Coordinates of C-alpha atoms and ligand atoms in Angstrom, one line a residue:
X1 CA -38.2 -85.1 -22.3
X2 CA -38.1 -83.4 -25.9
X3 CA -36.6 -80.1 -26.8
X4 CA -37.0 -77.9 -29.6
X5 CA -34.7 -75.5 -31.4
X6 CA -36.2 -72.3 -33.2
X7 CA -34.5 -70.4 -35.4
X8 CA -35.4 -66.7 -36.1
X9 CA -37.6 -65.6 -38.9
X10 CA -38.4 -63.2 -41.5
X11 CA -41.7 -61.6 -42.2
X12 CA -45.2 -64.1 -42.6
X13 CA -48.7 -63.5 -43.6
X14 CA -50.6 -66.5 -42.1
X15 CA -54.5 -67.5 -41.7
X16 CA -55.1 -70.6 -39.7
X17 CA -58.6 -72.3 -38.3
X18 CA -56.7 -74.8 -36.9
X19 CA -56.1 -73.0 -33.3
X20 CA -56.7 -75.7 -30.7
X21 CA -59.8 -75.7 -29.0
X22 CA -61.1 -73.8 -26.1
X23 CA -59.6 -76.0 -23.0
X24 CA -61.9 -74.5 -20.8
X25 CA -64.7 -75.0 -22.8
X26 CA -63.9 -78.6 -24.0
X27 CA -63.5 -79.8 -20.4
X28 CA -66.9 -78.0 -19.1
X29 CA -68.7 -79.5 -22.1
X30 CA -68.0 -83.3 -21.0
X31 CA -68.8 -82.7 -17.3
X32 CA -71.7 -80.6 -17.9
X33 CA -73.2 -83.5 -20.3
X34 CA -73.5 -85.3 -17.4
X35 CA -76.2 -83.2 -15.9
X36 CA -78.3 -83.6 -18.8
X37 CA -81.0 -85.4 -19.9
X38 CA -80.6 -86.9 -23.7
X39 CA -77.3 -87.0 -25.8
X40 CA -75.2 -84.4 -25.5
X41 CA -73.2 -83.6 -29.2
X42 CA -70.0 -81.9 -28.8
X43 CA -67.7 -80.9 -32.5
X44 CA -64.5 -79.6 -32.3
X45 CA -63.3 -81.2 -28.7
X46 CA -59.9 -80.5 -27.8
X47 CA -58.0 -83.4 -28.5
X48 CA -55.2 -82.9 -25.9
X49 CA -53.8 -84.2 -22.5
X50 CA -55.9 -82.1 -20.7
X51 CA -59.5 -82.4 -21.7
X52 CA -59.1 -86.3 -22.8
X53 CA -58.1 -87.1 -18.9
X54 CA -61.7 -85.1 -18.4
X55 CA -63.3 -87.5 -21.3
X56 CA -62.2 -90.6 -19.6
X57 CA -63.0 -89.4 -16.0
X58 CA -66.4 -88.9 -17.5
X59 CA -66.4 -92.5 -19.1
X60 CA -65.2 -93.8 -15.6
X61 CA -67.9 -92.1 -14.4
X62 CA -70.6 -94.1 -16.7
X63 CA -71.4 -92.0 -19.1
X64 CA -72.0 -93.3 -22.3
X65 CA -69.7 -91.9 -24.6
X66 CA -69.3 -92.3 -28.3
X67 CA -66.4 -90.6 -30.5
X68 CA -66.4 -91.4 -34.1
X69 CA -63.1 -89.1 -34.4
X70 CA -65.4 -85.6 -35.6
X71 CA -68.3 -85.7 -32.7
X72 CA -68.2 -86.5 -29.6
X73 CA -71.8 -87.7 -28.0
X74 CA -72.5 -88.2 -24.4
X75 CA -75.5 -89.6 -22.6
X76 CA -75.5 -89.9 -18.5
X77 CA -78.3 -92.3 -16.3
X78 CA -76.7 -90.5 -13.5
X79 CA -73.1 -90.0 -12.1
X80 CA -72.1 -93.8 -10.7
X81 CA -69.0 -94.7 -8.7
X82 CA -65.8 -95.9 -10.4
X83 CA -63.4 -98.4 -9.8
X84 CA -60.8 -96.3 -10.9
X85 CA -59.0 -93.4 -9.5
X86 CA -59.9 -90.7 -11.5
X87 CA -56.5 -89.0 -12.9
X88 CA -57.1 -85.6 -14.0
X89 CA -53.4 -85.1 -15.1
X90 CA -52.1 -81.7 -15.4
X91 CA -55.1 -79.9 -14.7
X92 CA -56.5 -77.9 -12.4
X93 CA -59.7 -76.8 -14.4
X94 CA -60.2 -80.6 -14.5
X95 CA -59.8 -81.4 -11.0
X96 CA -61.4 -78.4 -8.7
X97 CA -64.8 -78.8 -11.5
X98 CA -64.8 -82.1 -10.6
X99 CA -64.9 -81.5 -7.0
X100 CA -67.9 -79.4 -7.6
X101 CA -69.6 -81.9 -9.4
X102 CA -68.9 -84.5 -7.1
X103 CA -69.3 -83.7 -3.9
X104 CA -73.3 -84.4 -4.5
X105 CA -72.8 -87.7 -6.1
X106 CA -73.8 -90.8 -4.9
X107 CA -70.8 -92.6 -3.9
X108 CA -67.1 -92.6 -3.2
X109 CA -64.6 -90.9 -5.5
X110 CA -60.6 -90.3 -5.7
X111 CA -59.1 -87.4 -7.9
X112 CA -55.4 -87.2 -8.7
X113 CA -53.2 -85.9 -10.8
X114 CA -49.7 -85.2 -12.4
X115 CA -46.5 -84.2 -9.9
X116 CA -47.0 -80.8 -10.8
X117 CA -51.2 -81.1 -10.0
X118 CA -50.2 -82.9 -6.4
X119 CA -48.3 -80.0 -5.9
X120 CA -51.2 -76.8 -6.5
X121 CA -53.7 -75.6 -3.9
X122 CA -56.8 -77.1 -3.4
X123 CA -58.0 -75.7 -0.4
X124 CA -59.7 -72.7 -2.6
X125 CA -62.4 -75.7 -3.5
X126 CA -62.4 -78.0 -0.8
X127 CA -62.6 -75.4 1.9
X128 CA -65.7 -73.6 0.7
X129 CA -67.4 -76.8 -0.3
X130 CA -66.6 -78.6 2.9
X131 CA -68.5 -75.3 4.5
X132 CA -71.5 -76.7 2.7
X133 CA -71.4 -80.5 3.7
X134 CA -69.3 -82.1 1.6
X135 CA -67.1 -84.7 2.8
X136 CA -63.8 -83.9 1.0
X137 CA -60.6 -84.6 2.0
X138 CA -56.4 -84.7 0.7
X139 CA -53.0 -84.2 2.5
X140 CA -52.4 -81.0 4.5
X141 CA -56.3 -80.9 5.3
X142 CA -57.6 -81.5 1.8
X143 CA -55.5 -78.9 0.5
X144 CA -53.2 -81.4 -1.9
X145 CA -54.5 -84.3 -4.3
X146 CA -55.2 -87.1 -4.4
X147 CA -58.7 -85.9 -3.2
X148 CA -61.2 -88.3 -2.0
X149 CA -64.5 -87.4 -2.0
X150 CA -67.8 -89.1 -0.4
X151 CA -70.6 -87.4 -2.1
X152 CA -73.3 -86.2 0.2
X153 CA -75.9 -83.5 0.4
X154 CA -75.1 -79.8 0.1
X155 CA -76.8 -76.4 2.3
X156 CA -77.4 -73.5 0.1
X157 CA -74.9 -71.3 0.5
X158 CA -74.2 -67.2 0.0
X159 CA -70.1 -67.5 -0.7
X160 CA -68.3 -64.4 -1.7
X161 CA -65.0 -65.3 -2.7
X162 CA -61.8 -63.3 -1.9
X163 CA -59.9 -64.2 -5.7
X164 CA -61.3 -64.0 -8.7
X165 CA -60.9 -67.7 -10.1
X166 CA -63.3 -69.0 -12.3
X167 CA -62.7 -72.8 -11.4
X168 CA -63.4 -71.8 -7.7
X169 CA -66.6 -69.8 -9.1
X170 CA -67.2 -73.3 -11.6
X171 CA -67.2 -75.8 -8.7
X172 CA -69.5 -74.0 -6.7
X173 CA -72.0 -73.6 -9.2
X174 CA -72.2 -77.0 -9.6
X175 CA -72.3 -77.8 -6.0
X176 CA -75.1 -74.9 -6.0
X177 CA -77.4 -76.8 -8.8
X178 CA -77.6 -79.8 -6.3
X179 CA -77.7 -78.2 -3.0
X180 CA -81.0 -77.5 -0.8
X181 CA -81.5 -74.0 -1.8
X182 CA -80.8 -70.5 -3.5
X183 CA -77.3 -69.8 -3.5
X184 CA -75.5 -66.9 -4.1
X185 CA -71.6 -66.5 -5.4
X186 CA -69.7 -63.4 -5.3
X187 CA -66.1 -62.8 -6.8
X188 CA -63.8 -59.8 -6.9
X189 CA -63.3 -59.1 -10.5
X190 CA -65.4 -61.5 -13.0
X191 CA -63.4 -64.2 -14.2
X192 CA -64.5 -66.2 -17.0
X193 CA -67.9 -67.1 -17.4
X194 CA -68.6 -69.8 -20.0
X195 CA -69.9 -72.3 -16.8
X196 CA -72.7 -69.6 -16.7
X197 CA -73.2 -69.0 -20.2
X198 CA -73.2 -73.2 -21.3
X199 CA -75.8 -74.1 -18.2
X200 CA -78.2 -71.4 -19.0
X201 CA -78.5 -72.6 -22.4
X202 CA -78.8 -76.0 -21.3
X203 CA -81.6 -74.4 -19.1
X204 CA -80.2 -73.9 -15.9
X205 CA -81.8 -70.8 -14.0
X206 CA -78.7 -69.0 -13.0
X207 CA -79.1 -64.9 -12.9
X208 CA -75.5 -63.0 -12.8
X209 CA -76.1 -59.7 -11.6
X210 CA -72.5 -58.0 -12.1
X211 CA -70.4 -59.7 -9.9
X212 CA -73.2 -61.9 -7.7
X213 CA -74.0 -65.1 -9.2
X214 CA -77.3 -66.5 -8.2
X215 CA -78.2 -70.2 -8.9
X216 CA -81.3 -71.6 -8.1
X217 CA -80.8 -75.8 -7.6
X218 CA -82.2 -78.3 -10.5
X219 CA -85.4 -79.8 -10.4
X220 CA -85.2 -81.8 -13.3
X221 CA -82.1 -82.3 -15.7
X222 CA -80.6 -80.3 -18.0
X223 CA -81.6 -79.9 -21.8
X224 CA -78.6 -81.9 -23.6
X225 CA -75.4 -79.4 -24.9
X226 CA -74.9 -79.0 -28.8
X227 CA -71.9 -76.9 -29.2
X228 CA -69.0 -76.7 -31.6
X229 CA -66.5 -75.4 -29.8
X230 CA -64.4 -72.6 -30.3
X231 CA -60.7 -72.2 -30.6
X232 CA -58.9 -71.1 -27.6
X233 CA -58.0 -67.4 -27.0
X234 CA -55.4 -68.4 -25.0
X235 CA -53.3 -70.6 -27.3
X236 CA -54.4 -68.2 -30.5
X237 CA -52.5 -65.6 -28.3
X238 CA -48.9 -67.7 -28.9
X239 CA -49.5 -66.7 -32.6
X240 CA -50.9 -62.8 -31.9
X241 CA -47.1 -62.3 -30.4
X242 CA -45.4 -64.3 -33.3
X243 CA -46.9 -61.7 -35.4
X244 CA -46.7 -58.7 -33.4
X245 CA -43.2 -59.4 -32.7
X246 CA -41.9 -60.0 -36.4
X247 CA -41.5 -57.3 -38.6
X248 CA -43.8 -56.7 -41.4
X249 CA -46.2 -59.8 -40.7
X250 CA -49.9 -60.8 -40.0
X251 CA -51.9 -63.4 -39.1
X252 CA -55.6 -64.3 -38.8
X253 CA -56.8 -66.6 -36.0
X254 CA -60.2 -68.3 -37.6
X255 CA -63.0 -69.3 -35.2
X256 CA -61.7 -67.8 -32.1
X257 CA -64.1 -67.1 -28.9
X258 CA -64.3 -63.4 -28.6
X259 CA -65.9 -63.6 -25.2
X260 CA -64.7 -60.6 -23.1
X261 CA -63.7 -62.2 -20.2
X262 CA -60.6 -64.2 -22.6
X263 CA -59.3 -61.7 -25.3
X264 CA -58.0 -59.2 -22.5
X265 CA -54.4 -60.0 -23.3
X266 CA -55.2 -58.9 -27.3
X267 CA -56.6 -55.9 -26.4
X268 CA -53.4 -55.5 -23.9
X269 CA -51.3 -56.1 -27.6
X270 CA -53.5 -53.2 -29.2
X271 CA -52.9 -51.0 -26.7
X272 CA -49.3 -51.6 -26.7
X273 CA -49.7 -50.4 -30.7
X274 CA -50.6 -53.6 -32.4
X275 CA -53.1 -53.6 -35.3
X276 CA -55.9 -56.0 -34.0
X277 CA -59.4 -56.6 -35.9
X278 CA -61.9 -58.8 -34.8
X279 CA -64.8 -60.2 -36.9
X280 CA -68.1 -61.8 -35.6
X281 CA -68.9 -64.7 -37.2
X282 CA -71.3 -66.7 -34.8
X283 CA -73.2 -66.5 -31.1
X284 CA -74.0 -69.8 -29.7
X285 CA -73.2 -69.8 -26.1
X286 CA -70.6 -67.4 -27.0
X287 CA -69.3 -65.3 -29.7
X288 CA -66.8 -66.5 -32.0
X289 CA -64.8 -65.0 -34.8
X290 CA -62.2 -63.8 -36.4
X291 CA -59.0 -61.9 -35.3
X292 CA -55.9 -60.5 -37.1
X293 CA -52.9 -59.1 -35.5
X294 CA -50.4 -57.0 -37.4
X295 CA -47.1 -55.6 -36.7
X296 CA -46.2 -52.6 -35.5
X297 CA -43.6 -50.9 -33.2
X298 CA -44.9 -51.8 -29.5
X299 CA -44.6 -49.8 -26.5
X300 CA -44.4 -50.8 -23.2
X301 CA -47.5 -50.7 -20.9
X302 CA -49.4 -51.3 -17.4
X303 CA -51.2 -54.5 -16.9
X304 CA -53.3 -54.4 -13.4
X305 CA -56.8 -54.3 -13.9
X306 CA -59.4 -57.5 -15.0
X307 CA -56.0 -59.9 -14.5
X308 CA -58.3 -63.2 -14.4
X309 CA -59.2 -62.1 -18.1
X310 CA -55.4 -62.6 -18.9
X311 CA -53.8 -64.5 -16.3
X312 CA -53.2 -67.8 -18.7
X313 CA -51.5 -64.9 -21.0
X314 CA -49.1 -62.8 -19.4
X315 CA -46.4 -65.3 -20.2
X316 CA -46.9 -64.9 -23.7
X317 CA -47.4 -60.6 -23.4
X318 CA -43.8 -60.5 -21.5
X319 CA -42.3 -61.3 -25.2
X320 CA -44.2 -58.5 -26.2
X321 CA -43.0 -56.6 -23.3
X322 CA -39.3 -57.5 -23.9
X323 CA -39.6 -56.3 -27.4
X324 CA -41.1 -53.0 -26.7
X325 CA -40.0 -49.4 -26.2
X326 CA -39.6 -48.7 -22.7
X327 CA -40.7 -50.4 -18.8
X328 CA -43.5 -52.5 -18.9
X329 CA -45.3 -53.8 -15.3
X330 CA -48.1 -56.4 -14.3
X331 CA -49.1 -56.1 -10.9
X332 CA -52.1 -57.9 -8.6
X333 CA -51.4 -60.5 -10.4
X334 CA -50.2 -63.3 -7.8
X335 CA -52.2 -65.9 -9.0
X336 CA -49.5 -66.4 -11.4
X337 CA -47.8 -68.3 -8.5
X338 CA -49.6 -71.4 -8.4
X339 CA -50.0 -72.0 -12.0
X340 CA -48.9 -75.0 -14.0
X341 CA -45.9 -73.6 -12.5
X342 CA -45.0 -70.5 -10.7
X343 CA -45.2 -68.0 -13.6
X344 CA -43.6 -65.1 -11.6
X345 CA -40.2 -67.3 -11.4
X346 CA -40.5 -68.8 -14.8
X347 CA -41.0 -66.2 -17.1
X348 CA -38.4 -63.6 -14.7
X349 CA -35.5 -66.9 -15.2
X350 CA -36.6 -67.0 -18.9
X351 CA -36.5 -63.3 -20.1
X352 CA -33.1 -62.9 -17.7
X353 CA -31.7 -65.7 -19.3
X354 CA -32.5 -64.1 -22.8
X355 CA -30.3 -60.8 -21.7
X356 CA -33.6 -59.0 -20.6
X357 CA -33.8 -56.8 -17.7
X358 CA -36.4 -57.6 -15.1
X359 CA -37.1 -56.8 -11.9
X360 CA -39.6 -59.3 -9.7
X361 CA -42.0 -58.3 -6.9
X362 CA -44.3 -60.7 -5.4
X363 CA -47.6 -60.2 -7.6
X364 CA -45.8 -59.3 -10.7
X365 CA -42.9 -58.1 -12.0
X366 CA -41.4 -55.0 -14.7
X367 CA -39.8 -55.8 -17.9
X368 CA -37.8 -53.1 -19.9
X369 CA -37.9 -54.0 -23.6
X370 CA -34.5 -54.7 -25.1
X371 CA -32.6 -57.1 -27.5
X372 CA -33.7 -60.6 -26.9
X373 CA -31.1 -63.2 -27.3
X374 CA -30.9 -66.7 -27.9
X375 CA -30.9 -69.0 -24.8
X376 CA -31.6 -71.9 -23.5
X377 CA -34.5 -72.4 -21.6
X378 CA -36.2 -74.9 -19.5
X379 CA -40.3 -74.8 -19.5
X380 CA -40.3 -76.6 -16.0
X381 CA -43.3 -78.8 -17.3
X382 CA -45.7 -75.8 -18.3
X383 CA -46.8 -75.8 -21.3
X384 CA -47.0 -71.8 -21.6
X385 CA -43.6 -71.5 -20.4
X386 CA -42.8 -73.5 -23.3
X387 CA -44.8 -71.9 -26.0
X388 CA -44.1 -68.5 -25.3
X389 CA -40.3 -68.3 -25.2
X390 CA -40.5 -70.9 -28.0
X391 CA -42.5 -67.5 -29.8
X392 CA -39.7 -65.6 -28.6
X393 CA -37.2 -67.3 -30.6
X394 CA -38.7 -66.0 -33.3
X395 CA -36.9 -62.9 -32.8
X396 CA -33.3 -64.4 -32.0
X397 CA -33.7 -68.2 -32.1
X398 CA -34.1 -70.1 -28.9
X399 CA -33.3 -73.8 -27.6
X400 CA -36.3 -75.1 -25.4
X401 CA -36.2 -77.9 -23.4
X402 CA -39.0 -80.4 -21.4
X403 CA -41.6 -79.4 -24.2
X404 CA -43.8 -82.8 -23.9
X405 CA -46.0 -80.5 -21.6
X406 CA -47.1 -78.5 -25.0
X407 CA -49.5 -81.8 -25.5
X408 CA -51.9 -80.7 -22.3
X409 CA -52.9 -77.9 -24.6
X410 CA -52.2 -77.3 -27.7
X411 CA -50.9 -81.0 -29.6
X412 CA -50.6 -79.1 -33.1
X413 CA -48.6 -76.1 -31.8
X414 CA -45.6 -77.4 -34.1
X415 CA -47.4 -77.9 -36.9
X416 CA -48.6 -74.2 -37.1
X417 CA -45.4 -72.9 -36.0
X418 CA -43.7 -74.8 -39.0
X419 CA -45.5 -72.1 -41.5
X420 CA -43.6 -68.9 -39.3
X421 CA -40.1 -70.9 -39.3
X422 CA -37.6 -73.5 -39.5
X423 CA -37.5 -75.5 -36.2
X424 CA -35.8 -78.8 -35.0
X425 CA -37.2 -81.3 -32.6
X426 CA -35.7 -83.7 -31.0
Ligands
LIG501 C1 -59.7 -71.8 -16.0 C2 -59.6 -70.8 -15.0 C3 -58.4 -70.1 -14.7 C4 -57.3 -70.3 -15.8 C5 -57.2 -71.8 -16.2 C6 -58.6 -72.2 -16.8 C7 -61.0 -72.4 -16.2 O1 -57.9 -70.6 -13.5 O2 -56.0 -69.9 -15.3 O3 -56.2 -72.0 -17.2 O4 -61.2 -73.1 -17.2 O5 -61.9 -72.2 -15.3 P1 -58.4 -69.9 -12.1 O6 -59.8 -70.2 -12.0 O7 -57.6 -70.7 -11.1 O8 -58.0 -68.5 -12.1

């Protein structure tokens, strides 16, 4: 169990294109290339915990895969049983999408994952897909993995969902493609939509009408994927609050998905006074570009609207918040509960621990900028826990601990960070 010791900086001026990859977008891209007919090519794959469990589940799954280190390509003759259980790690993108694109298969599959994975709520999959005739099951009534699924056929279904989650939404479009009929999905708020976006370019006829997904089922396979994919909003943002924490510095973010539905928390930053530009550079599946993010004095603001857009974020805004003028608050956002870990509790210990006052509530909690101070802090095996206060010390310097978890996302976070400041592993 590593840990990490930051110390505080002085003003940067930093462009980097080596942002991790889109995890959402890296793990969709290997399952999705099993639906299709011909090689798949996918560039710039995440490389981390995460997505590689996805890559081998795929592999155990018989695809053919073939990784010369730059490209991956993938070819499928159909989704075949394994002999192996089928370990998805820390991730619950990987396992609930798998569920979705299992429960039609031919065959007998088990899905499991890491203590904290066992631990998360899979009833949000299992119980709606179950509803449609898939035999699916786990402790507590298929609500904790392991998971074991006997594929079988699906009913069309109209399912409107009562969260906005956009690996509930995921699963059920794949169950939808190979089901018996139209189906409809309807969710709250949109959450992220790149499932939508990579299948209808792969040929998928899948309509979204606002907030009503409609997906008629496959009658042949899909067209083969060719992306490069993007790097991930979400990890970017660690380095947005570097910069709009630290006096007098900047810092561009190359290659960056600019897709609405993740750069919520940036334009959360602007509005809290920080000077954000984006530039288009390309539109395959989704658009990509560039952003910077300059300093300037930030003021404290309300986040409760569109919170699936920066759910995996609000860690890394409350820095921000605890360096700006005045009472910031997130509300409706209880989701954050059953995260990698529970993010309410975390990031209320965390910010308390670094002499910041907060108050908690049960979907959210109110943070009243102050002086950050050094701490100690323990990332209880998330990886965003880790990253952001490890961004906080920054300001004041910071001791992290259990930071082995930064690998499930973002394996060259240190490597970047080195160019902001001094920092001591060990
Ligand atoms: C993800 C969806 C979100 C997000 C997660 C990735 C995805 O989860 O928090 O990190 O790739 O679909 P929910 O769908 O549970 O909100």
């Amino acid at each position: 169990m590593k840990s990490v010791k930051v110390y505080a900086t002085h003003k940067f001026d930093f462009k980097t294109e080596k942002i991790a990859s889109d995890k959402s977008i890296s793990h969709r891209s290997v399952m999705f290339a099993m639906l299709a007919e011909g090689e798949s090519t996918i560039k710039n794959f995440l490389r981390a915990e995460d997505t590689l469990n996805s890559l081998e589940i795929v592999k155990n799954l018989g695809a053919k895969v073939v990784d010369n280190g730059e490209v991956i390509t993938i070819s499928s003759s159909g989704i075949k049983e394994s002999e192996n259980i089928l370990d998805c790690g820390n991730s619950g993108t990987g396992i609930r999408l798998f569920c979705g694109l299992l429960s039609s298969a031919k065959g007998h599959f088990v899905l499991t994952g890491d203590e904290y994975l066992r631990r998360r709520p899979m009833k949000r999959v299992t119980a709606p897909l179950r509803n449609i005739g898939a035999k699916l099951d786990g402790r507590n009534d298929g609500d904790l993995a392991p998971l074991s699924i006997r594929g079988s056929s699906l009913k069309a279904f109209n399912y409107e969902s009562k969260i906005a989650s956009a690996q509930v939404k995921s699963a059920m479009i794949l169950a939808a493609l190979r089901s018996d009929g139209i189906c409809t999905y309807s969710e709250p708020e949109l959450s992220r939509d790149h499932t939508e976006r990579m299948l209808k370019g792969m040929g998928a006829d899948i309509k979204v009408d606002g907030l009503k997904t409609t997906i008629t089922p496959l009658t042949k396979l899909l067209s083969p994927l060719d992306i490069r994919i993007p790097a991930d909003p979400s990890s970017a943002f660690f380095f947005a609050v570097a910069a709009a924490i630290t006096p007098d510095s900047s810092i561009t973010l190359q290659g960056v998905t600019l897709n609405k539905t993740r750069i919520e928390a940036f334009k959360a930053l602007e509005r809290m006074g920080a000077d954000i530009r984006y530039e288009l550079t390309d539109d395959k599946y989704e658009p990509i570009g560039d952003i910077t993010v300059r300093y300037a004095p930030l003021k404290a603001i309300t986040v409760e609207d569109n919170i699936s857009w920066l759910i995996d974020e609000l860690p890394a805004l409350s820095i921000a918040f605890a360096c700006a003028e005045g009472v910031s608050v997130i509300k409706n956002a209880e989701e954050l509960r059953v995260k990698e870990s529970d993010r309410i509790s975390t990031v209320v210990e965390g910010l308390r621990a670094c002499g910041i006052e907060v108050d908690e509530v049960q979907d959210g909690y109110s943070v009243t900028g102050g002086e950050l101070r050094s701490a100690t802090i323990n990332s209880h095996g998330d990886h965003r826990i880790a990253m952001s206060f490890i961004i906080a010390g920054l300001r004041c310097g910071m001791d992290v601990q259990d930071i082995d978890c930064i690998n499930t996302s973002f394996p060259n976070f240190f490597e970047l960070l080195q160019n902001l400041t001094r920092i001591e592993l060990s």
